[in-house]
Short mmCIF file of C-alpha atoms in Angstrom, two decimals:
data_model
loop_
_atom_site.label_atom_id
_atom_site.label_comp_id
_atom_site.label_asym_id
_atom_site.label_seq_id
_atom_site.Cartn_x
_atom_site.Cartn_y
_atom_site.Cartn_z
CA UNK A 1334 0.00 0.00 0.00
CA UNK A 1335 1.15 3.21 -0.81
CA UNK A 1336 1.09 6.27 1.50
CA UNK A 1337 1.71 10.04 0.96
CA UNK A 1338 2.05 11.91 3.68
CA UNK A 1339 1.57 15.89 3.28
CA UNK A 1340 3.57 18.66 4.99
CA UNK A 1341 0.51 18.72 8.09
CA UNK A 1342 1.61 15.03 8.59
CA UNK A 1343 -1.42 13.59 7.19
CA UNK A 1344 -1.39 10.62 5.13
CA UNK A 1345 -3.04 10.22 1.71
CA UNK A 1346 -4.04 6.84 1.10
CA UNK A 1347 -4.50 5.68 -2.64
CA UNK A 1348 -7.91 5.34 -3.28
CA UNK A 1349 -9.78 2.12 -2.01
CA UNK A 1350 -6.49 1.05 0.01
CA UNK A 1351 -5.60 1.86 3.96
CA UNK A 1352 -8.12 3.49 6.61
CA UNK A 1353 -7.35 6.07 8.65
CA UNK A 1354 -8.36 5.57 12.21
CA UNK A 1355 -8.52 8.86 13.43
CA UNK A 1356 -10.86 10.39 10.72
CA UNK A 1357 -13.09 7.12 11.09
CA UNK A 1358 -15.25 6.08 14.01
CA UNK A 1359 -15.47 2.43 12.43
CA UNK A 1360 -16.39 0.94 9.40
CA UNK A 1361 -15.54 -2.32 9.57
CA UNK A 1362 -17.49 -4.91 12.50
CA UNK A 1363 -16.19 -7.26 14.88
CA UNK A 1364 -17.62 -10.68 13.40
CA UNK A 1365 -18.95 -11.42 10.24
CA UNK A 1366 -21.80 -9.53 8.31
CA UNK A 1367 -24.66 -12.07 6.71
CA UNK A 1368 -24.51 -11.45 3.29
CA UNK A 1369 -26.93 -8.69 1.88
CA UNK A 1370 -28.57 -11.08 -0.89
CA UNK A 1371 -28.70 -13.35 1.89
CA UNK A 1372 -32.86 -14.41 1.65
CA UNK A 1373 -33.58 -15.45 5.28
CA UNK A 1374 -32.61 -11.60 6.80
CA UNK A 1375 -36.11 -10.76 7.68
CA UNK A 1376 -36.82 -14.39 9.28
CA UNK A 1377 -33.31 -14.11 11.40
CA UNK A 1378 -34.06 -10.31 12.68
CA UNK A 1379 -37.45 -11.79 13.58
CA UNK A 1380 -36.08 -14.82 14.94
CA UNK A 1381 -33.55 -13.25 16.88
CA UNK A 1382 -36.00 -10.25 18.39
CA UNK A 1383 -38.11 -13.13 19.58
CA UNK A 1384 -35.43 -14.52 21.59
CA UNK A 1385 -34.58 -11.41 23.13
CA UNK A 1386 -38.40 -10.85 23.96
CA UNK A 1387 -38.65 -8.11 26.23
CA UNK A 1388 -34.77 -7.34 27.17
CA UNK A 1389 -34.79 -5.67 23.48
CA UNK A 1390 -35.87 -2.20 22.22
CA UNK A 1391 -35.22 -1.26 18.93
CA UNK A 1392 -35.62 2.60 17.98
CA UNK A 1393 -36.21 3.55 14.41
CA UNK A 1394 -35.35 7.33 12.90
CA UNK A 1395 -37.76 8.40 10.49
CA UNK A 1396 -34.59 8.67 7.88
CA UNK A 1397 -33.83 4.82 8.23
CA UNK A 1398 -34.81 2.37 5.42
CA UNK A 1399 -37.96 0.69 5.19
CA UNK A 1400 -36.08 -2.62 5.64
CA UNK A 1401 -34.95 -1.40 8.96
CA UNK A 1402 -38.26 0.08 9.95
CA UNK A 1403 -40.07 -2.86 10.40
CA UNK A 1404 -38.14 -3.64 12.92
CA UNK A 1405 -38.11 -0.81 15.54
CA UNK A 1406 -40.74 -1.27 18.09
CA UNK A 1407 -40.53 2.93 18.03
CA UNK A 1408 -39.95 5.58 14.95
CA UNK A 1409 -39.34 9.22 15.47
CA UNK A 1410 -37.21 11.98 15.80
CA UNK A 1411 -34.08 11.64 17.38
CA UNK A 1412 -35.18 13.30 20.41
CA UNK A 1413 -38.13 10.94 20.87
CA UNK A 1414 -36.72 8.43 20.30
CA UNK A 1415 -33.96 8.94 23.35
CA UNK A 1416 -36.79 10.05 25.26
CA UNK A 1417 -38.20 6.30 24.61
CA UNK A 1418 -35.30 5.02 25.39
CA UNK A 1419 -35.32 6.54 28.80
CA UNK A 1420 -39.14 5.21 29.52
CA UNK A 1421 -38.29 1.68 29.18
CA UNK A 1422 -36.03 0.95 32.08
CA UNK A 1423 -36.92 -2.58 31.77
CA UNK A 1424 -34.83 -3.27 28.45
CA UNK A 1425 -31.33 -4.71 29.03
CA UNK A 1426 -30.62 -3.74 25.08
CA UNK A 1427 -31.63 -0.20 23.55
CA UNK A 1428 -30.51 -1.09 19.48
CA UNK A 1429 -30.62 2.30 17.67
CA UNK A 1430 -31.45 2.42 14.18
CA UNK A 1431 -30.25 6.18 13.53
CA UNK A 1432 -26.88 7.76 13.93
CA UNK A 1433 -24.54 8.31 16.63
CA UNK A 1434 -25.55 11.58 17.88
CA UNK A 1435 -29.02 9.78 18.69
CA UNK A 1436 -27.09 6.69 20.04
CA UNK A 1437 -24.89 9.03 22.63
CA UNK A 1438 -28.18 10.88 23.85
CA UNK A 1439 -30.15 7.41 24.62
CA UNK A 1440 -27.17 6.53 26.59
CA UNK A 1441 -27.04 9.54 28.60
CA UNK A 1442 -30.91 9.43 29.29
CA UNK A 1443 -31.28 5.75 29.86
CA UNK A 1444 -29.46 3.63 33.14
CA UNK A 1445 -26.20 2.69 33.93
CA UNK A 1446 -27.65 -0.97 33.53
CA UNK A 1447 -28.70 -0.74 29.71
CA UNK A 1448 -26.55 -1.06 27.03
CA UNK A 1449 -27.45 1.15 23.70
CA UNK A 1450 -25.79 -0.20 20.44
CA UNK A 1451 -25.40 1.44 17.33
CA UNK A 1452 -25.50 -1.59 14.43
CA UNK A 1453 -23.14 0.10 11.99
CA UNK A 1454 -20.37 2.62 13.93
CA UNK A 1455 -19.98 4.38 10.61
CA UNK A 1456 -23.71 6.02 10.65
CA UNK A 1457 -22.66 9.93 12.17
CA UNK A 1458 -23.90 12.24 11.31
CA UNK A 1459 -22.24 14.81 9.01
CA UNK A 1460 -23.77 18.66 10.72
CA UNK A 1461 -22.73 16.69 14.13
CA UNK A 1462 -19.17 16.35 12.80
CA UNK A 1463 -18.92 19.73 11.69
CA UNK A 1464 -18.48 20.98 15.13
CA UNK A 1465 -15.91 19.33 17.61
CA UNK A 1466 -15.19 19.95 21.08
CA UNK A 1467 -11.81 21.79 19.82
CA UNK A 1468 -13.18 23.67 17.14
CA UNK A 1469 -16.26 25.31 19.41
CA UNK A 1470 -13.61 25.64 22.54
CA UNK A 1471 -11.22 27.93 20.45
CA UNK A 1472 -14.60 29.52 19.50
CA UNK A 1473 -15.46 30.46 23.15
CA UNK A 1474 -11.50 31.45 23.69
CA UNK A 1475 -11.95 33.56 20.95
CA UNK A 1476 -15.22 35.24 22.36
CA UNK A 1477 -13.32 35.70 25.18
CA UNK A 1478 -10.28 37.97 23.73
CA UNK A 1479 -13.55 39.67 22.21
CA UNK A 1480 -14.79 40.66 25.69
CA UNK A 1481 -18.11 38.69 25.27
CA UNK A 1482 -18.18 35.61 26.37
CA UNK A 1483 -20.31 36.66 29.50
CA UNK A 1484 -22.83 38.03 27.70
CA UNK A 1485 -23.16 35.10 25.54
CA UNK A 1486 -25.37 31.72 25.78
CA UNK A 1487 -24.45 28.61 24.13
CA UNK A 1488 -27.44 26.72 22.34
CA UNK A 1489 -27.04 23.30 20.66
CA UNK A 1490 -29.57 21.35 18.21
CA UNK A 1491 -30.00 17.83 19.11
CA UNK A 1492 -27.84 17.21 16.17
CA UNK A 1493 -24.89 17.36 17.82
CA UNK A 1494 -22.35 15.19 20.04
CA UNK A 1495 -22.48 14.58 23.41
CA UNK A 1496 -19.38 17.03 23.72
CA UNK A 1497 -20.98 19.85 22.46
CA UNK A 1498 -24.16 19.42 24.38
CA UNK A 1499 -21.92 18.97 27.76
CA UNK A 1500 -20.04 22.18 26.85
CA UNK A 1501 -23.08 23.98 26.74
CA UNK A 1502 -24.63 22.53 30.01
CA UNK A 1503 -20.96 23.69 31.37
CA UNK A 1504 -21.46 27.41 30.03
CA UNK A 1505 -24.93 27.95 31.01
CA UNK A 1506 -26.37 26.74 27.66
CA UNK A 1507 -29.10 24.52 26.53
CA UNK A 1508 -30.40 21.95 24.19
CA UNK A 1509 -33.19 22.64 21.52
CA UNK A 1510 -34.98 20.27 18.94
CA UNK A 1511 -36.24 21.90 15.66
CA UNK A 1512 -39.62 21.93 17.27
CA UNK A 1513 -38.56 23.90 20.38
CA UNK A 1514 -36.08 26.22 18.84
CA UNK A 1515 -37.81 29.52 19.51
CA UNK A 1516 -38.64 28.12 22.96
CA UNK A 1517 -34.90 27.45 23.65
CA UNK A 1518 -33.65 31.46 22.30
CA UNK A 1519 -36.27 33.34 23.61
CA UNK A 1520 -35.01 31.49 27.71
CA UNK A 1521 -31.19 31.99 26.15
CA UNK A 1522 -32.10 35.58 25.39
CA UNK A 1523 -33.70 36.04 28.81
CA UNK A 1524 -30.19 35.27 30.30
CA UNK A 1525 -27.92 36.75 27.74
CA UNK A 1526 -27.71 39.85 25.24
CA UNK A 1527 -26.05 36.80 22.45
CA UNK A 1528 -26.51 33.34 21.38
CA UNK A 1529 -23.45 30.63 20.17
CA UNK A 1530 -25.84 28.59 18.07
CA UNK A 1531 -24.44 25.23 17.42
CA UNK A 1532 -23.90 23.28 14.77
CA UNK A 1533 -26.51 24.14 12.26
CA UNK A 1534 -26.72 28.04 10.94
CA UNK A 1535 -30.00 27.46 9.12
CA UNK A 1536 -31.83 26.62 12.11
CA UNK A 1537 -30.56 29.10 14.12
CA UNK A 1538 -30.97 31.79 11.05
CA UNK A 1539 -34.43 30.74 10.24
CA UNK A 1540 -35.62 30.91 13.67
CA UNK A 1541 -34.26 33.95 14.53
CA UNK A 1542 -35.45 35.96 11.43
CA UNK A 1543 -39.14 34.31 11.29
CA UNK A 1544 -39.82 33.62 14.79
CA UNK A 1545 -38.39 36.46 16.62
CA UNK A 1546 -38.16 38.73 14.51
CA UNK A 1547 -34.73 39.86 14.09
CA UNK A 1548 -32.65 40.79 10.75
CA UNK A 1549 -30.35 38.96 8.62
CA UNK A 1550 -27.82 41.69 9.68
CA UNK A 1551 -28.04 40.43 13.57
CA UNK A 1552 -26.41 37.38 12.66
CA UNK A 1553 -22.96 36.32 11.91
CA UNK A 1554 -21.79 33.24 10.84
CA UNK A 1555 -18.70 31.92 12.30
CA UNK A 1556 -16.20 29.62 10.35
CA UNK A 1557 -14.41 26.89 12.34
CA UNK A 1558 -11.60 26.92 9.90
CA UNK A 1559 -10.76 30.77 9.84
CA UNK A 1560 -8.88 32.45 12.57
CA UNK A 1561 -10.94 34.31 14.52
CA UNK A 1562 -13.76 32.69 12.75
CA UNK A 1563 -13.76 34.86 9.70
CA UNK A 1564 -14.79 37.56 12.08
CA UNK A 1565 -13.94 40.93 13.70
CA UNK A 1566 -14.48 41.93 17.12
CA UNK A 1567 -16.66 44.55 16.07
CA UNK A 1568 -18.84 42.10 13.90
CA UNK A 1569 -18.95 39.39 16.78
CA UNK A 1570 -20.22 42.82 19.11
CA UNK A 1571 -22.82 43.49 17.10
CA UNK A 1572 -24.61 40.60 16.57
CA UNK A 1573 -27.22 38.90 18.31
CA UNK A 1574 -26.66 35.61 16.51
CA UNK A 1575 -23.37 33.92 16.48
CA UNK A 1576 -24.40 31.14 13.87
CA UNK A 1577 -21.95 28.05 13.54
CA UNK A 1578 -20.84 27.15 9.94
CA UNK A 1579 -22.45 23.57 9.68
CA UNK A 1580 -25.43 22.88 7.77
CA UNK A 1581 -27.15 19.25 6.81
CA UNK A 1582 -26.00 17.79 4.04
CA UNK A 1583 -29.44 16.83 2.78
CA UNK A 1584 -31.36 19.51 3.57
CA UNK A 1585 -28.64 21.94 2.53
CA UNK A 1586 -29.19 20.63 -1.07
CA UNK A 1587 -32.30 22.60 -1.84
CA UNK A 1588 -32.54 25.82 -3.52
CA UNK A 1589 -34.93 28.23 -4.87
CA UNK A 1590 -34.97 27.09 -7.81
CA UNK A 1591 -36.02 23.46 -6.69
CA UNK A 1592 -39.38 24.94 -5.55
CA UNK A 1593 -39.99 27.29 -8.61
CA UNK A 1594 -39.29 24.29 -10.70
CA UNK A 1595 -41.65 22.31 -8.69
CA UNK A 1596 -44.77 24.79 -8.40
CA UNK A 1597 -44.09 25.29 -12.66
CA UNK A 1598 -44.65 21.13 -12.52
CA UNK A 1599 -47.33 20.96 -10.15
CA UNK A 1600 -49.89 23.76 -10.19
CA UNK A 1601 -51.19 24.22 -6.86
CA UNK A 1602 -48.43 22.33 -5.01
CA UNK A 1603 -48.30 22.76 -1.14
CA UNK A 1604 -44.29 23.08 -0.21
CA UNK A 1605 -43.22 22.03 3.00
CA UNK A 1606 -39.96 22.15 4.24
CA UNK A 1607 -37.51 21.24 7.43
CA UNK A 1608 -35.84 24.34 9.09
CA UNK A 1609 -33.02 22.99 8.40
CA UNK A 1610 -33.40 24.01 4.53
CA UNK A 1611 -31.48 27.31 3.72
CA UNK A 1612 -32.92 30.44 3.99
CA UNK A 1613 -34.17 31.17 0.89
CA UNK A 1614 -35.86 27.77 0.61
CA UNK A 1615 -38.01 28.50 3.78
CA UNK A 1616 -38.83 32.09 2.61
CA UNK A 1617 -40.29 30.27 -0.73
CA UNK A 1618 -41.94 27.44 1.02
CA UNK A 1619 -45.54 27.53 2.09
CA UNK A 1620 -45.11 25.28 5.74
CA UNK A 1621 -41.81 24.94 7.73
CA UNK A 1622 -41.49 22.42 10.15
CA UNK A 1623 -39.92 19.74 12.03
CA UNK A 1624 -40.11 16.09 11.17
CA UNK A 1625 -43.20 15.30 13.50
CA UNK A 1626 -44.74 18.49 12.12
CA UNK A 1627 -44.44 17.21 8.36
CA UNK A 1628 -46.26 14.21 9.02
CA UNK A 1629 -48.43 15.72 10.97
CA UNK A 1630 -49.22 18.43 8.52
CA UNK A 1631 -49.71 15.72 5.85
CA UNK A 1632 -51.64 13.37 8.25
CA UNK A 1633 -54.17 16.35 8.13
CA UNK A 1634 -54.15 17.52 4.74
CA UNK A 1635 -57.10 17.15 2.61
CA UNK A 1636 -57.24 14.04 0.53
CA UNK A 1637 -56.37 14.98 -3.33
CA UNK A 1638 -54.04 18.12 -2.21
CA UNK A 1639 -50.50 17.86 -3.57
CA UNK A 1640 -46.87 18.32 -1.74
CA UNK A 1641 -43.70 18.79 -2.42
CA UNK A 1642 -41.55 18.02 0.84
CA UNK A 1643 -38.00 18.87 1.28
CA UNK A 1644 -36.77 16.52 3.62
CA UNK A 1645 -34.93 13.17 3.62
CA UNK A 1646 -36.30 10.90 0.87
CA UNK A 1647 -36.68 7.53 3.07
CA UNK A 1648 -39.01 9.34 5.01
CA UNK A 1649 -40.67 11.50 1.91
CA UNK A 1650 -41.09 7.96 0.41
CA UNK A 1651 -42.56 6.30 3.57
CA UNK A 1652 -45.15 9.08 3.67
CA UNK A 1653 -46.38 8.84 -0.12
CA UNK A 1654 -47.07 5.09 0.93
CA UNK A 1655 -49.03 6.21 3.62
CA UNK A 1656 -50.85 8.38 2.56
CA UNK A 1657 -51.72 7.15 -1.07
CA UNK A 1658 -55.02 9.85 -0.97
CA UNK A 1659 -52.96 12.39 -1.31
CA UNK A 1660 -50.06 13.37 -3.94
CA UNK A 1661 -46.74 13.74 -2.23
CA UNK A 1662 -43.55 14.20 -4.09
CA UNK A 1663 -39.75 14.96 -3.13
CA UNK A 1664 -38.84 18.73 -3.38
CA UNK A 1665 -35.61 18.12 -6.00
CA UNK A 1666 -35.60 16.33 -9.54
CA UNK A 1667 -32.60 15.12 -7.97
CA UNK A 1668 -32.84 12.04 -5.48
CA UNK A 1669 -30.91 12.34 -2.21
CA UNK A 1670 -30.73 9.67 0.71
CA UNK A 1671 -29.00 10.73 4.08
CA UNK A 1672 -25.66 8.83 3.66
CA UNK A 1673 -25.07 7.99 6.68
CA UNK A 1674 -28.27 7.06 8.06
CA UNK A 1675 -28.19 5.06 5.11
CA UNK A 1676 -25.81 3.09 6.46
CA UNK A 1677 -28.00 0.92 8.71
CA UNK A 1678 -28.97 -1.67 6.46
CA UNK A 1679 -30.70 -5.36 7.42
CA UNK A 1680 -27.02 -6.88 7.57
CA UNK A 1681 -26.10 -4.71 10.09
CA UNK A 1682 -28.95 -5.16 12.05
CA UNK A 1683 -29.49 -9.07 11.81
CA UNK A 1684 -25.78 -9.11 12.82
CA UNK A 1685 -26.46 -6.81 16.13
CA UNK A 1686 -29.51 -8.63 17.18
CA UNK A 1687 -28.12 -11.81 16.71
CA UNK A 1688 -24.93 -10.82 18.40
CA UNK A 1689 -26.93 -10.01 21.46
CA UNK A 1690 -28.77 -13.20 21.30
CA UNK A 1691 -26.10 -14.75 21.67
CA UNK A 1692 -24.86 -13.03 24.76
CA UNK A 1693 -22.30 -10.77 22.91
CA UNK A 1694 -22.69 -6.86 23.10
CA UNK A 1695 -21.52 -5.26 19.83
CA UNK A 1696 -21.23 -1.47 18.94
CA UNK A 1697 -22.15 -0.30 22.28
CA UNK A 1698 -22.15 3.24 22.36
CA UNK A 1699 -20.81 4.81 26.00
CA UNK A 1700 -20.66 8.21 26.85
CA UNK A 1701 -17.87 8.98 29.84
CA UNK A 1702 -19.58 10.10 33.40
CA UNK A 1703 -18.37 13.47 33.28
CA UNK A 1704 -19.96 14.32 29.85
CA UNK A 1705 -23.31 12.53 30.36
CA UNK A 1706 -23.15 14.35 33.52
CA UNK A 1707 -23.40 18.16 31.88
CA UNK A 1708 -24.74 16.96 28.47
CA UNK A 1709 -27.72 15.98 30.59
CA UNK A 1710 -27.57 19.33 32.55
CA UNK A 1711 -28.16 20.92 28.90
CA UNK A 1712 -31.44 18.42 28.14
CA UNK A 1713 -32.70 18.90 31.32
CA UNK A 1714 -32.96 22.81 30.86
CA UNK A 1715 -34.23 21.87 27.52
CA UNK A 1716 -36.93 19.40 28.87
CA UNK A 1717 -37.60 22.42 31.97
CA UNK A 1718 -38.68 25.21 28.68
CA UNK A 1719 -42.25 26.38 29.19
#
């Protein structure tokens, strides 16, 4: 195998050869994955839930794959699902069909006695990744030398790591979903004259703007790999909104031009899109919302209307199926899976249940005592928001 190394000391690795361990949380499994043509899958996950009976929950995100889905005795959001989790002291074996974000909060909500496993330790999540515990550290040093810090209030989406969520329970911060988002700034701003809003800007942006009212020129948008952040004292004390650069991959994809192509297709088209979207998407949309809110909203639509949802296809598919009545399309031409929810497939699964079955505990996901301790502080003052 051949390997270049650059003048920051990184290797290069030729393409398809060599891993690097310290960019990868895990891609390859302890034991041997069934083959994916393999015809009995669905009859060994049964088999294998069976004989784990009630020591077994299995939590679904609405992003997984239909052939994971059947499976979870729960689907949801990620917070729901950890929430779940947490209600079922009972099971000795929390298997999370999601990413690791979700994995890490279920094990800081549930007990030191249950194990939560993650079937494939390559499904992250890539907005989580986009903010480490360095990166947002040097952030708050650099707030700091700015002579703000004190005035400032760390918020987190869920979609983030368990070190981020612990460094905001540690600086006063909290926790928000997409659903609670205004709920979470309007107690930051109660306690602070700024916001850190971590990882994803278009959350923070699109709340801010259409919820409490405040200008695109209150925010700022700092940039992990820029020193300072890109940005000037002055900028970083004027703004309200200190928005992290990190964005999700999926629902970063659509534009304005994926909605006017889609109302041009489909005359009288409802368009309903995540918060997550950029800006521009949600000012040309006709519904914004969180995951539970787009099912909801379809759940309740009138039979005949048509949508155009930008969210994660698995779940835009799932909801055509369901709701056959009504027409329900995906917001871009172009089709786009979450990657690394993706990952989860029936393999991995049918090789985690059976692994447990067996007595063997694979992929379990542990957050250290210290972390769950102040990544819990930040959930609790989320769970405490009027």
């Amino acid at each position: 195998m051949v390997v270049t190394t650059t003048q920051t000391g990184l290797p290069l690795f030729v393409l398809g050869q060599g891993r690097d361990p310290h960019s990868e949380r895990g891609v390859e499994c302890p034991g041997e994955l069934p083959a994916a043509s393999d015809p009995g899958l669905v009859a060994r996950a049964r088999a294998a839930k069976e004989a784990l009976g009630d020591r077994l929950f299995v939590l679904g995100h609405h992003y997984q794959r239909d052939e994971v889905i059947q499976f979870a005795d729960v689907t949801g959001d990620s917070f729901k699902l950890a929430s779940e989790a947490a209600a079922r002291p009972h099971a000795e074996y929390i298997v999370f069909c999601g990413v690791h974000f979700m994995a890490e909060s279920a094990d800081i909500l549930t007990s030191d006695d249950q194990r939560v496993v993650l079937p494939d330790m390559a499904a992250g999540c890539s907005m989580a990744d986009m903010a480490t515990f360095d990166q947002v550290e040097e952030c708050w040093e650099a707030l700091e030398d700015a002579g703000i810090a004190d005035q400032v209030v760390p918020i987190t989406y869920m979609n983030s790591s368990a070190d981020i969520k612990a460094f905001c329970g540690r600086n006063g911060g909290a926790v928000c979903t997409s659903s609670n988002a205004r709920r979470a700034l309007e107690w930051a701003f109660q306690r602070g004259r700024k916001v850190l809003f971590l990882p994803d800007q278009h959350l923070g942006r699109n709340t801010a703007v259409l919820e409490l009212g405040m200008g695109l020129d209150d925010c700022v948008v700092y940039n992990p790999h820029r020193p300072e952040g890109g940005l000037i004292r002055q900028q970083l004390g004027d703004a309200k909104m200190i928005l992290w650069r990190g964005h999700c991959s999926v629902h970063g994809r659509f534009t304005p031009e994926c909605v006017d192509d889609v109302r041009e297709r489909i005359p009288g088209v409802n368009v309903l899109v995540h918060p997550e979207c950029r800006h521009e998407v949600v000012l040309k949309a006709d519904h914004v919302g969180s995951t539970e809110y787009i099912i909801r909203k379809l759940r309740e639509a009138p039979a005949g209307s048509a949508w155009a949802i930008g969210t994660e296809l698995n779940l835009v598919k799932r909801l055509a199926q369901e709701f056959p009545d009504k027409q329900i399309t995906f917001l871009d031409r172009t089709v786009c899976y979450c990657s690394t929810m993706n990952r989860i497939d029936l393999p991995h699964l049918v090789w985690a249940l059976e692994s447990l079955a067996a007595g063997q505990v694979v992929n379990q996901i542990t957050v250290d005592a210290d972390t769950a301790h102040w990544a819990k502080v930040a959930l609790d003052r989320m769970l405490a928001l009027p």
